[in-house]
PDB file of C-alpha atoms in Angstrom:
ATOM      1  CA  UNK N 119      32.389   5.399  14.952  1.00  0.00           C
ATOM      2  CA  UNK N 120      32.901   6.722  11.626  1.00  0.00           C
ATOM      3  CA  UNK N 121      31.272   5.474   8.653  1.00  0.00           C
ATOM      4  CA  UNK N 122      32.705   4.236   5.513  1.00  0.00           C
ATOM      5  CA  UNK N 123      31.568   6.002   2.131  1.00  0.00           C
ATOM      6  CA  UNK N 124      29.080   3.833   0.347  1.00  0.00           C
ATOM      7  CA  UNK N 125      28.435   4.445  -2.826  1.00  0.00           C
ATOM      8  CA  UNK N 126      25.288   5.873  -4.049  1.00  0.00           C
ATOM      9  CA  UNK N 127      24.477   3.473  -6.545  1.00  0.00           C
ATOM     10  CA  UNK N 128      25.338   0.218  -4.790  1.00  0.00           C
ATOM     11  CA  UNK N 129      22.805   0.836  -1.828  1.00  0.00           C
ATOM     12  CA  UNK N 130      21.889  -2.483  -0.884  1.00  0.00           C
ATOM     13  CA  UNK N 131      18.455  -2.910  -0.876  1.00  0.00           C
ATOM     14  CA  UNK N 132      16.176  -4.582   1.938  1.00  0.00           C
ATOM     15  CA  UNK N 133      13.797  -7.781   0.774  1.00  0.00           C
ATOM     16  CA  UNK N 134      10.390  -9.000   1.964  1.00  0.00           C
ATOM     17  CA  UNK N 135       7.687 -11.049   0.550  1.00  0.00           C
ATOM     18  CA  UNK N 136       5.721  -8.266  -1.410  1.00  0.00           C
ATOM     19  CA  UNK N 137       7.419  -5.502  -0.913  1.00  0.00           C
ATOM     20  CA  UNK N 138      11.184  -4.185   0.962  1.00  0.00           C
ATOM     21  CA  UNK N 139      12.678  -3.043   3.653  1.00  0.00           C
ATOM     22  CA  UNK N 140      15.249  -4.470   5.925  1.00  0.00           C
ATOM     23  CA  UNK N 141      18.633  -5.809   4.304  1.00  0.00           C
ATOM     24  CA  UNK N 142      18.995  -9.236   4.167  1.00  0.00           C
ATOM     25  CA  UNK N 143      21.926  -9.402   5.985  1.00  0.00           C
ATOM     26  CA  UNK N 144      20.243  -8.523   9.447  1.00  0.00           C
ATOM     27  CA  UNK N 145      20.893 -11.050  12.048  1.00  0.00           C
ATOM     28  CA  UNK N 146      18.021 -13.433  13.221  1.00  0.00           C
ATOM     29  CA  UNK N 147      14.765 -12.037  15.727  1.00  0.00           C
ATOM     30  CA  UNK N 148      15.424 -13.113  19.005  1.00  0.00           C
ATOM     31  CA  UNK N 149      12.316 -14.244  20.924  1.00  0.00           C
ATOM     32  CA  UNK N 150      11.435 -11.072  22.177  1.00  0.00           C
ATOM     33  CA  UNK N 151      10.874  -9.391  18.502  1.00  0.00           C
ATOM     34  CA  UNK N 152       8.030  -6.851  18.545  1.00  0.00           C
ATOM     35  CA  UNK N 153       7.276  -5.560  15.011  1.00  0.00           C
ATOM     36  CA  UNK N 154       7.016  -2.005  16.645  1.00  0.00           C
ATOM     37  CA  UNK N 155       7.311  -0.227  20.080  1.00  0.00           C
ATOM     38  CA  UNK N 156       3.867  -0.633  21.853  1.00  0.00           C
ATOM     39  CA  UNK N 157       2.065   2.115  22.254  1.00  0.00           C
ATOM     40  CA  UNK N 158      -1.077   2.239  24.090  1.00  0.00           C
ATOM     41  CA  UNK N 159      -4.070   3.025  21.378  1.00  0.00           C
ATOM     42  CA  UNK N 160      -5.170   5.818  23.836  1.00  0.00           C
ATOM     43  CA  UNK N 161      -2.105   7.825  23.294  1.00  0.00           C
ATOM     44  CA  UNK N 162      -2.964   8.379  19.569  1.00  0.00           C
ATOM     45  CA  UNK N 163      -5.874  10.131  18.274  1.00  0.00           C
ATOM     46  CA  UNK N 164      -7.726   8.767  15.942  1.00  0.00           C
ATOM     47  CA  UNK N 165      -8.067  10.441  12.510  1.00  0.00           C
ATOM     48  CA  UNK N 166      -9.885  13.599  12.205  1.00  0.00           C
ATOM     49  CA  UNK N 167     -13.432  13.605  10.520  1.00  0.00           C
ATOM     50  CA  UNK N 168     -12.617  15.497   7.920  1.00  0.00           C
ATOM     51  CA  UNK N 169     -10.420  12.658   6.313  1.00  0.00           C
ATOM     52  CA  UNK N 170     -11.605   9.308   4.870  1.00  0.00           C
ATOM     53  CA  UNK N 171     -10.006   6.671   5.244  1.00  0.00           C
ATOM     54  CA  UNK N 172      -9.942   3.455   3.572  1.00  0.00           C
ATOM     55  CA  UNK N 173     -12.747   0.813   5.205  1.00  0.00           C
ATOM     56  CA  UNK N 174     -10.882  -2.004   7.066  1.00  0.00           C
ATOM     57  CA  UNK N 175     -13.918  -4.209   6.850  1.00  0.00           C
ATOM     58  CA  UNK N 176     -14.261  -6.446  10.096  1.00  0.00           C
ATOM     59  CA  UNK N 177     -10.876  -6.494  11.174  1.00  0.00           C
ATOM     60  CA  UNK N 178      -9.843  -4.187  14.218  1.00  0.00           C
ATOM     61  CA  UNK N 179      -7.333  -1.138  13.599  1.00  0.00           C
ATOM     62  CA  UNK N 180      -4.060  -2.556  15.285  1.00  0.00           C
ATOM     63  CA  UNK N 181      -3.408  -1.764  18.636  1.00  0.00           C
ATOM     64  CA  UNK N 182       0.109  -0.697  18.186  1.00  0.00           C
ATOM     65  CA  UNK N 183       1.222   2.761  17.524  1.00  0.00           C
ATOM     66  CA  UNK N 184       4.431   4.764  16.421  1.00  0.00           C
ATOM     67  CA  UNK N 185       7.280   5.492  18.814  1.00  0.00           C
ATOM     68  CA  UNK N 186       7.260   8.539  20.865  1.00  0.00           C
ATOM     69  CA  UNK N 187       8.975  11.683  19.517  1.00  0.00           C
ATOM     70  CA  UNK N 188      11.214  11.283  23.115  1.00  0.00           C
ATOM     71  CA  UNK N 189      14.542   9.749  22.994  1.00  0.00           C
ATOM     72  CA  UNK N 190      17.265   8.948  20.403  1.00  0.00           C
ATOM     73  CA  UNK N 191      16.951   8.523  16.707  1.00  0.00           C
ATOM     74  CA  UNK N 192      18.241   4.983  15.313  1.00  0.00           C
ATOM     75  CA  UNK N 193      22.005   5.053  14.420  1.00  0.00           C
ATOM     76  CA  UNK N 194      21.614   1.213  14.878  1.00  0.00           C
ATOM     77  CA  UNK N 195      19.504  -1.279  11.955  1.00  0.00           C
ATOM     78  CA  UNK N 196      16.131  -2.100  13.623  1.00  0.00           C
ATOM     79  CA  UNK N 197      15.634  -5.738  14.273  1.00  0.00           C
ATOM     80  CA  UNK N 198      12.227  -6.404  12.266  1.00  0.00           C
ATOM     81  CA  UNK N 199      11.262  -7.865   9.288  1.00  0.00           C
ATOM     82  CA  UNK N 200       8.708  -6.828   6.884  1.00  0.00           C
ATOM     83  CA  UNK N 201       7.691  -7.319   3.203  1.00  0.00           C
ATOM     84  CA  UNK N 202       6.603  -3.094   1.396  1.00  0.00           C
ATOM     85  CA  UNK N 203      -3.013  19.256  -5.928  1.00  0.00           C
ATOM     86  CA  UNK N 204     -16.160  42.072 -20.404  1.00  0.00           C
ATOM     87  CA  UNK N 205     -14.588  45.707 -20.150  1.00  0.00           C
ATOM     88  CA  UNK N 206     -16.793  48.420 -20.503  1.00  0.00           C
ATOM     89  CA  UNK N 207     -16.570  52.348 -21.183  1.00  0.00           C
ATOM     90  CA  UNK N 208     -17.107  54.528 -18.297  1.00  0.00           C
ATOM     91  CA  UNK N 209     -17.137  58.139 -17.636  1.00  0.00           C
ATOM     92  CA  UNK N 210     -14.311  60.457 -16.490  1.00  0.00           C
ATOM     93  CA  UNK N 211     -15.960  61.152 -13.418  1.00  0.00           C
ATOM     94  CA  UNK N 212     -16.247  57.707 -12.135  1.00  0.00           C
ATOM     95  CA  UNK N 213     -12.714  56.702 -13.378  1.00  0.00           C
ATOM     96  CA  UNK N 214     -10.821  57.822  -9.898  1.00  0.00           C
ATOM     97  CA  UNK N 215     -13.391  56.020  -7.744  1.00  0.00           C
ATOM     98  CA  UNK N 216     -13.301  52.524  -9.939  1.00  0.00           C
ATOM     99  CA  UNK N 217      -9.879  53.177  -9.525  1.00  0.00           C
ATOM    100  CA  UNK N 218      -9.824  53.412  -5.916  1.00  0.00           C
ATOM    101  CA  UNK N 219     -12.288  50.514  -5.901  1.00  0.00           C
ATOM    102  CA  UNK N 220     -10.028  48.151  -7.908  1.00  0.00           C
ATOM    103  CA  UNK N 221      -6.834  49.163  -5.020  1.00  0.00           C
ATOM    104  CA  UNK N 222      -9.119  48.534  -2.358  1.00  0.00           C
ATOM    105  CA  UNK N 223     -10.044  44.878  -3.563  1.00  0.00           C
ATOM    106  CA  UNK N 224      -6.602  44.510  -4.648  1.00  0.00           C
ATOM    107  CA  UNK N 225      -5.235  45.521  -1.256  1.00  0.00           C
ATOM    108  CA  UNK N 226      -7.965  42.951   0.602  1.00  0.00           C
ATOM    109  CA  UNK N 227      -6.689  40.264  -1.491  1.00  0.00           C
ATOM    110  CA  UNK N 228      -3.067  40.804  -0.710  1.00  0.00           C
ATOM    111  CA  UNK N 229      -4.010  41.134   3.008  1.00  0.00           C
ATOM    112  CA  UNK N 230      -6.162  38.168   2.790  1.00  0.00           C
ATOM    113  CA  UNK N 231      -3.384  35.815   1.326  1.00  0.00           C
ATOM    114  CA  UNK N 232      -0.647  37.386   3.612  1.00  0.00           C
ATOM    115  CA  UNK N 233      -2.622  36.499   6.309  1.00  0.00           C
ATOM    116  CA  UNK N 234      -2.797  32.688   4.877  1.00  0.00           C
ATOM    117  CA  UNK N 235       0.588  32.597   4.054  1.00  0.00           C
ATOM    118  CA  UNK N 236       1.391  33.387   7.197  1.00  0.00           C
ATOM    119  CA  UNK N 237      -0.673  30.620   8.889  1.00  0.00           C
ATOM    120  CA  UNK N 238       0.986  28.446   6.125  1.00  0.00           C
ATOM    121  CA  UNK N 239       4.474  29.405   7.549  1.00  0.00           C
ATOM    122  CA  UNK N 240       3.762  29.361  11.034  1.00  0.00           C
ATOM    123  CA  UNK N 241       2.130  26.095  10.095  1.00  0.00           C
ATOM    124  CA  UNK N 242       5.764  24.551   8.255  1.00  0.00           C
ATOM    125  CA  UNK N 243       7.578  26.658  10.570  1.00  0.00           C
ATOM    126  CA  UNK N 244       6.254  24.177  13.344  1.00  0.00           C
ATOM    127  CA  UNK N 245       6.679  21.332  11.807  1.00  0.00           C
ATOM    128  CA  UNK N 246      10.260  21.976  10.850  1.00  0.00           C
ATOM    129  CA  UNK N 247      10.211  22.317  14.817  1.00  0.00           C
ATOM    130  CA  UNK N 248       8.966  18.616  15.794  1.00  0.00           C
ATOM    131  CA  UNK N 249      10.809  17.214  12.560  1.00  0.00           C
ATOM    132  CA  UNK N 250      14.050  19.074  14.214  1.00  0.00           C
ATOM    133  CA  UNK N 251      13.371  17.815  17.699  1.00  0.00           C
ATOM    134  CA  UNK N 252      12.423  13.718  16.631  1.00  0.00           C
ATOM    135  CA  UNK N 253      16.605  13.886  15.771  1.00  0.00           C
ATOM    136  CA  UNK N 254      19.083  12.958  18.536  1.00  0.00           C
ATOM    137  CA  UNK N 255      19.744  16.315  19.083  1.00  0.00           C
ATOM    138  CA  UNK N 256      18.141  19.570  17.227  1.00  0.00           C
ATOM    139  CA  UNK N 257      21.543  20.694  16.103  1.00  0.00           C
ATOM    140  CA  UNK N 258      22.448  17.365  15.284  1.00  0.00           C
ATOM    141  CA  UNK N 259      19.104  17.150  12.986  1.00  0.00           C
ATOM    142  CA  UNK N 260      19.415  20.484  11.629  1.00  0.00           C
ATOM    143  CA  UNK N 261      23.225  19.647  10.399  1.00  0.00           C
ATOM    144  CA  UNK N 262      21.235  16.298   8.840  1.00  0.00           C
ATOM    145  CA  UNK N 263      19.162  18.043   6.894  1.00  0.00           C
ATOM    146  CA  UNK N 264      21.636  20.116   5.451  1.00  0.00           C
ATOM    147  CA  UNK N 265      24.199  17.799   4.336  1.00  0.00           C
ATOM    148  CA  UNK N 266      20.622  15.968   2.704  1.00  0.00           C
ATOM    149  CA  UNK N 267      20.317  19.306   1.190  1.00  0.00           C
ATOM    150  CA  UNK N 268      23.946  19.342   0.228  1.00  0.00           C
ATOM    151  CA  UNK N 269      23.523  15.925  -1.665  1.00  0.00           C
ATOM    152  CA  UNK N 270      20.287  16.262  -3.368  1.00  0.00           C
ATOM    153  CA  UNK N 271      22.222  19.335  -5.497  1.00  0.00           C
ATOM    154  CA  UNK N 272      25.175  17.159  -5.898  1.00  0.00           C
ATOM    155  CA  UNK N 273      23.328  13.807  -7.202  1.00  0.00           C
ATOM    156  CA  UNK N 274      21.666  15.916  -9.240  1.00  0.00           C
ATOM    157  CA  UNK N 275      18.004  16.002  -7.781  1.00  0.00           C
ATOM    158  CA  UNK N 276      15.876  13.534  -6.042  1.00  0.00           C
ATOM    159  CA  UNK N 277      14.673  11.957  -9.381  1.00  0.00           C
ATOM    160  CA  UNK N 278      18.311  10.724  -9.991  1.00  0.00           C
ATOM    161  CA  UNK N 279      18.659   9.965  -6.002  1.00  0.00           C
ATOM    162  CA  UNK N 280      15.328   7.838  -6.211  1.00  0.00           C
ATOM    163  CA  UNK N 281      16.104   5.905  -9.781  1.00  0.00           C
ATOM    164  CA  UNK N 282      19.363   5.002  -8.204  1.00  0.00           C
ATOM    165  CA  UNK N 283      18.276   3.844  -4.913  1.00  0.00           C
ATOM    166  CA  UNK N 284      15.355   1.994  -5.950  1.00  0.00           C
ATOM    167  CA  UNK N 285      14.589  -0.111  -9.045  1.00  0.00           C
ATOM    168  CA  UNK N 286      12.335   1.862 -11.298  1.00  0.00           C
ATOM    169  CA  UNK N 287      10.130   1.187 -14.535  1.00  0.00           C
ATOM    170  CA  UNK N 288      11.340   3.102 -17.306  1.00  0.00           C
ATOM    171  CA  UNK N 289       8.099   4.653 -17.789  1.00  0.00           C
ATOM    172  CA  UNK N 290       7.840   5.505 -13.602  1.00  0.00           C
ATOM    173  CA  UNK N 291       7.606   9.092 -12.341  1.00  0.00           C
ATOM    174  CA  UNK N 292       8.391  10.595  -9.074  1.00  0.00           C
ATOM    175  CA  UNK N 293       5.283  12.657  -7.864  1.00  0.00           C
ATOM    176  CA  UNK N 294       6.346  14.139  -4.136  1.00  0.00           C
ATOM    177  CA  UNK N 295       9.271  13.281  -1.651  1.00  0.00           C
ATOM    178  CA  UNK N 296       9.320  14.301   1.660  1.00  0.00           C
ATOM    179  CA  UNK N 297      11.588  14.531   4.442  1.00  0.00           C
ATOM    180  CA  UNK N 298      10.585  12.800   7.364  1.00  0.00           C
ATOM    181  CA  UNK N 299      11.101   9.841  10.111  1.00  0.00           C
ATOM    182  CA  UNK N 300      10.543   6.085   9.790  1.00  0.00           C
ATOM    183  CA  UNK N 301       9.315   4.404  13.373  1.00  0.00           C
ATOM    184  CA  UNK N 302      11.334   1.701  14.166  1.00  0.00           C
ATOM    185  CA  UNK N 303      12.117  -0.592  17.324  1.00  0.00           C
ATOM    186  CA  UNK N 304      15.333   1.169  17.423  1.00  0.00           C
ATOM    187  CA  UNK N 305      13.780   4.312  17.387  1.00  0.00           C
ATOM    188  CA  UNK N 306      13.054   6.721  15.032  1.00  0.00           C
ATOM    189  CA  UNK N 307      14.814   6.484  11.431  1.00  0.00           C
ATOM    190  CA  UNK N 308      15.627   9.846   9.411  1.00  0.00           C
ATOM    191  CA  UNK N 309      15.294   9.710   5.770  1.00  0.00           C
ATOM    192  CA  UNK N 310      12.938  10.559   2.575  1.00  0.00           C
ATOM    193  CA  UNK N 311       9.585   9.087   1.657  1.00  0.00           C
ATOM    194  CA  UNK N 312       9.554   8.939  -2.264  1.00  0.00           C
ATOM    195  CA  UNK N 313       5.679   9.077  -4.051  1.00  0.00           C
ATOM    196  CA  UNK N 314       5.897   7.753  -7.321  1.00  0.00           C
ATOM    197  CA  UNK N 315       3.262   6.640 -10.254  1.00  0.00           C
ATOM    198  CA  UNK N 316       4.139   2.899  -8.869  1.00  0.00           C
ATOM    199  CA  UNK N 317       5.660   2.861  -5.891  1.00  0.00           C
ATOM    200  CA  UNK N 318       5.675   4.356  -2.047  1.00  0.00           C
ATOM    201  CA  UNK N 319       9.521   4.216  -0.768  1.00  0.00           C
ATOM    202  CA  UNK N 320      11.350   5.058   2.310  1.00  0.00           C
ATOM    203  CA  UNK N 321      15.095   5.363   2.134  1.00  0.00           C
ATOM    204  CA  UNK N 322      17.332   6.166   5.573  1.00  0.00           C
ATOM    205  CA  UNK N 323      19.353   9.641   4.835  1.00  0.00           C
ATOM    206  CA  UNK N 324      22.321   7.488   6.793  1.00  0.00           C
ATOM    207  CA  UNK N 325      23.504   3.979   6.517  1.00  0.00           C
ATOM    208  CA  UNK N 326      22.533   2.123   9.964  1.00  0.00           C
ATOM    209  CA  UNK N 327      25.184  -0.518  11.769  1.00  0.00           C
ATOM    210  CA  UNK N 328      24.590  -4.102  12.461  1.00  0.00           C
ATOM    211  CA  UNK N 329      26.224  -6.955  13.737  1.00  0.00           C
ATOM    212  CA  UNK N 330      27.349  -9.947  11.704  1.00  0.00           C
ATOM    213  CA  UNK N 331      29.343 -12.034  14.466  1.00  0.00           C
ATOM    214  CA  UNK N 332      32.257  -9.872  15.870  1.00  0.00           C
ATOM    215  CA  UNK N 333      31.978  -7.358  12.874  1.00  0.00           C
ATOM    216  CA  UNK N 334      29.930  -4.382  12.562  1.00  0.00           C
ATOM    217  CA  UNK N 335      28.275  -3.663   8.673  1.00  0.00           C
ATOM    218  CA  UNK N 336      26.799  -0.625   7.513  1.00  0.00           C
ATOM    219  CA  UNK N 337      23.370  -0.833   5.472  1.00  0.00           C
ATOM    220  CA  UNK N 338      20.769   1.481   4.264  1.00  0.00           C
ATOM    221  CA  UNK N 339      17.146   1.724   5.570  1.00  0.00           C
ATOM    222  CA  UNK N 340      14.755   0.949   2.668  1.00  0.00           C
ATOM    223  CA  UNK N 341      11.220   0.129   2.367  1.00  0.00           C
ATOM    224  CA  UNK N 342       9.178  -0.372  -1.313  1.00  0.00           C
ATOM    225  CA  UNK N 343       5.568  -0.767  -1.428  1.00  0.00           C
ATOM    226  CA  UNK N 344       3.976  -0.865  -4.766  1.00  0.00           C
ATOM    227  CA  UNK N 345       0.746   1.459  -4.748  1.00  0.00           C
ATOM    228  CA  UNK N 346      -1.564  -1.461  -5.556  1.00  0.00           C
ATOM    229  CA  UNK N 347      -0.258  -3.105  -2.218  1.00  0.00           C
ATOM    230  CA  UNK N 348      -1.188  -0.351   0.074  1.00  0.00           C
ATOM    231  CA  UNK N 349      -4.638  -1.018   1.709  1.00  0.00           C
ATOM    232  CA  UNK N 350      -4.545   2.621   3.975  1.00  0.00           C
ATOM    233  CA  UNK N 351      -3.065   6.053   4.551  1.00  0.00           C
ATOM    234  CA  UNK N 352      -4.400   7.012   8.240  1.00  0.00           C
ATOM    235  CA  UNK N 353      -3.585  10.223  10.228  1.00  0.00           C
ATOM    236  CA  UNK N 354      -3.164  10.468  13.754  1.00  0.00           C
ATOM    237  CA  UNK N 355      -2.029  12.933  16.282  1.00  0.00           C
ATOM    238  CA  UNK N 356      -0.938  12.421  19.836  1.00  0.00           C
ATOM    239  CA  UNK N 357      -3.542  13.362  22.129  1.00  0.00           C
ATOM    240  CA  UNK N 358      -0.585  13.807  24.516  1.00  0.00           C
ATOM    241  CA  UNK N 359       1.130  16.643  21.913  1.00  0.00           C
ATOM    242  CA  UNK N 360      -1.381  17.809  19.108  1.00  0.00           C
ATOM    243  CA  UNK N 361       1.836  18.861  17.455  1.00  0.00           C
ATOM    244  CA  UNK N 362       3.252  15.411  17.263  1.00  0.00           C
ATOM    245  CA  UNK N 363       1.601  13.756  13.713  1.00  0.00           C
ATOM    246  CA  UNK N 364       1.666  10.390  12.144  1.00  0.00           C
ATOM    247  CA  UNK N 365       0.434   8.831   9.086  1.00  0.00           C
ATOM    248  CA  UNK N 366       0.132   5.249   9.010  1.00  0.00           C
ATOM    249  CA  UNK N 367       0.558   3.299   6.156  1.00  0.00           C
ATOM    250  CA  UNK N 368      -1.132  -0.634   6.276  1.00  0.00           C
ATOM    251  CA  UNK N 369      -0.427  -2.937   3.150  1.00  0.00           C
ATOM    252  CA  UNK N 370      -2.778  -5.148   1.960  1.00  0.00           C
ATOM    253  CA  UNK N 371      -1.006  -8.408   3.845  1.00  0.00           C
ATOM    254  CA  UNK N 372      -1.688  -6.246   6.878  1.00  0.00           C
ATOM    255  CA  UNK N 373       2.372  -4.865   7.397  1.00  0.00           C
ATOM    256  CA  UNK N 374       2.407  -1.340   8.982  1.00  0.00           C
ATOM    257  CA  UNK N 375       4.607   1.438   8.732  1.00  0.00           C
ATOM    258  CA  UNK N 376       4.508   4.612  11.343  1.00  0.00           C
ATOM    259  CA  UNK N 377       5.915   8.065   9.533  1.00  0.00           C
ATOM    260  CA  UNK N 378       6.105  11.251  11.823  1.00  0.00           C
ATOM    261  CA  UNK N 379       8.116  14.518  11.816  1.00  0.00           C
ATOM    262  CA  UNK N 380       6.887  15.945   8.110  1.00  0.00           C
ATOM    263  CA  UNK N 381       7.723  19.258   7.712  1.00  0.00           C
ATOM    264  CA  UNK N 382       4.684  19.238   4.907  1.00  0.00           C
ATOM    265  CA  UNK N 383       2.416  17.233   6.817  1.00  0.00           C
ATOM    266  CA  UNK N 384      -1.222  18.155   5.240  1.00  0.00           C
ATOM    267  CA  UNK N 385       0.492  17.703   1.795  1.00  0.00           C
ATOM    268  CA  UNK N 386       1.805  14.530   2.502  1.00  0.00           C
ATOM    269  CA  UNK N 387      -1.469  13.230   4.199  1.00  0.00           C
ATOM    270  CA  UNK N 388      -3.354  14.458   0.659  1.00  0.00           C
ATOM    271  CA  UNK N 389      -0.911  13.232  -1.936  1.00  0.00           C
ATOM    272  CA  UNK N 390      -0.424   9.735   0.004  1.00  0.00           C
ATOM    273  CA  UNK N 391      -3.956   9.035   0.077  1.00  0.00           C
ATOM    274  CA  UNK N 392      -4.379  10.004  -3.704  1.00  0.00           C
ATOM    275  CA  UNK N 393      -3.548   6.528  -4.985  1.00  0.00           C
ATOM    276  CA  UNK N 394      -6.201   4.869  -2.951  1.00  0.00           C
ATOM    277  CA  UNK N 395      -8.833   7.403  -4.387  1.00  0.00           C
ATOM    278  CA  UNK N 396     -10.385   5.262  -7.390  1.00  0.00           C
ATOM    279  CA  UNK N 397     -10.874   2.016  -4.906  1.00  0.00           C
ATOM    280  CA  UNK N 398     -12.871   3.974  -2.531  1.00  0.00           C
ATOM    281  CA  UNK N 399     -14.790   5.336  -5.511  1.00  0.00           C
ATOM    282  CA  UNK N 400     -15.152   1.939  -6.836  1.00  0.00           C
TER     283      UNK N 400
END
């Protein structure tokens, strides 16, 4: 079906009791509403040792989990409802080997960071791969990120895209965004998570269909969770496909939010956690 043009500055934006994300106008939760695809805990690794994560006191982590990287991304509005880095002289005769020396270190150097650069890329350059593949189709998902591409340069940046799509405090910065998918009951949603000095957002690169009665509507995917709302950033991988990562986000009234197919991944992990920093410390 093709989709009318909305306009970027009249995105209509979702509601919940602390925070957003679905519109308002989705239709009621039949009986059989699940807040998220269940996923058995055993699928999903838990995080790795070498990140902290915030305490969760008593309460148990939740048993359910992200949706698969298998299977369609949402072209359809999901069905739940939520609220949210001194010189010295020396002699002629020494000058040709401290001048060989300084190549030599020089030339280790290079080789050492070409070598971590390259990690680095093959690193990206696999991640691009999963974020590629969580799309209906790869070409389909490639052509996505393109025309995302395409309108970043034509809004004129993702500060302007962010300030537009989301209501903003005149003093409020944007710190990182990051391309990646939303898990939702109707499958995975493609779009850009937005770090800023008050806020963690989540806005669908498409506009998703709905029914109200006989017609179908067209509305943005948005979630808004102010940074003193969010009570954890967790990490997982599946133990099914070490290449497939999540980060899970859990707001302080206990609403979750599954991210996957970052094409920064360790960056993301690192810069989301950042805001939760002084309340571990304190």
């Amino acid at each position: 079906m093709r989709q009318p043009a909305s306009d970027p500055n009249n995105i209509p934006e979702a509601k919940q009791s602390t925070t957003s994300s679905d519109s308002t106008l989705v239709p009621p939760l039949s009986s059989d509403y699940a807040p998220y695809p269940k996923l058995d805990p055993k699928d999903v690794a838990p995080p790795p040792e070498n990140w902290t994560n915030v305490s969760m006191g008593s309460q148990s982590q939740p048993n359910q989990g992200p949706a698969t990287f298998s299977g369609s991304a949402a072209t359809t509005m999901p069905a739940e409802s939520n609220p949210y880095v001194s010189p010295a002289p020396v002699r002629s005769s020494s000058v040709k080997t401290d001048k060989m020396g300084a190549v030599k270190e020089v030339l280790g150097k290079l080789g050492k960071k070409a070598a971590e650069d390259t990690k680095k890329a093959k690193e990206i350059a696999g991640n691009m791969w999963q974020h590629l593949k969580t799309g209906p189709s790869f070409a389909d998902a490639a052509v996505g990120r393109i025309a995302q591409g395409t309108k970043v340069l034509a809004e004129g940046g993702y500060d302007k895209i962010f300030r537009t799509t989301f209501e903003t405090a005149p003093e409020e910065q944007l710190l990182k965004t990051y391309a990646c998918y939303l898990s939702t009951s109707a499958g995975p949603v493609m779009g850009v998570l937005y770090l800023s000095s008050q806020k963690l957002a989540f806005c669908s690169d498409n506009p998703l269909s709905y029914q109200v009665g006989a017609q179908t509507q067209w509305s943005y995917y948005k979630v808004a969770i102010p940074l003193h709302q969010l009570r954890a950033v967790n990490p997982s991988t599946s133990k099914a496909n070490p290449a497939e990562k999540y980060i899970q986000i859990i707001s302080v009234d206990n609403h979750e939010f599954w991210f996957m197919g970052f094409v920064h991944y360790d960056s993301a992990v690192k810069n989301l956690q950042r805001p939760l920093q002084p309340a571990r410390s304190s």
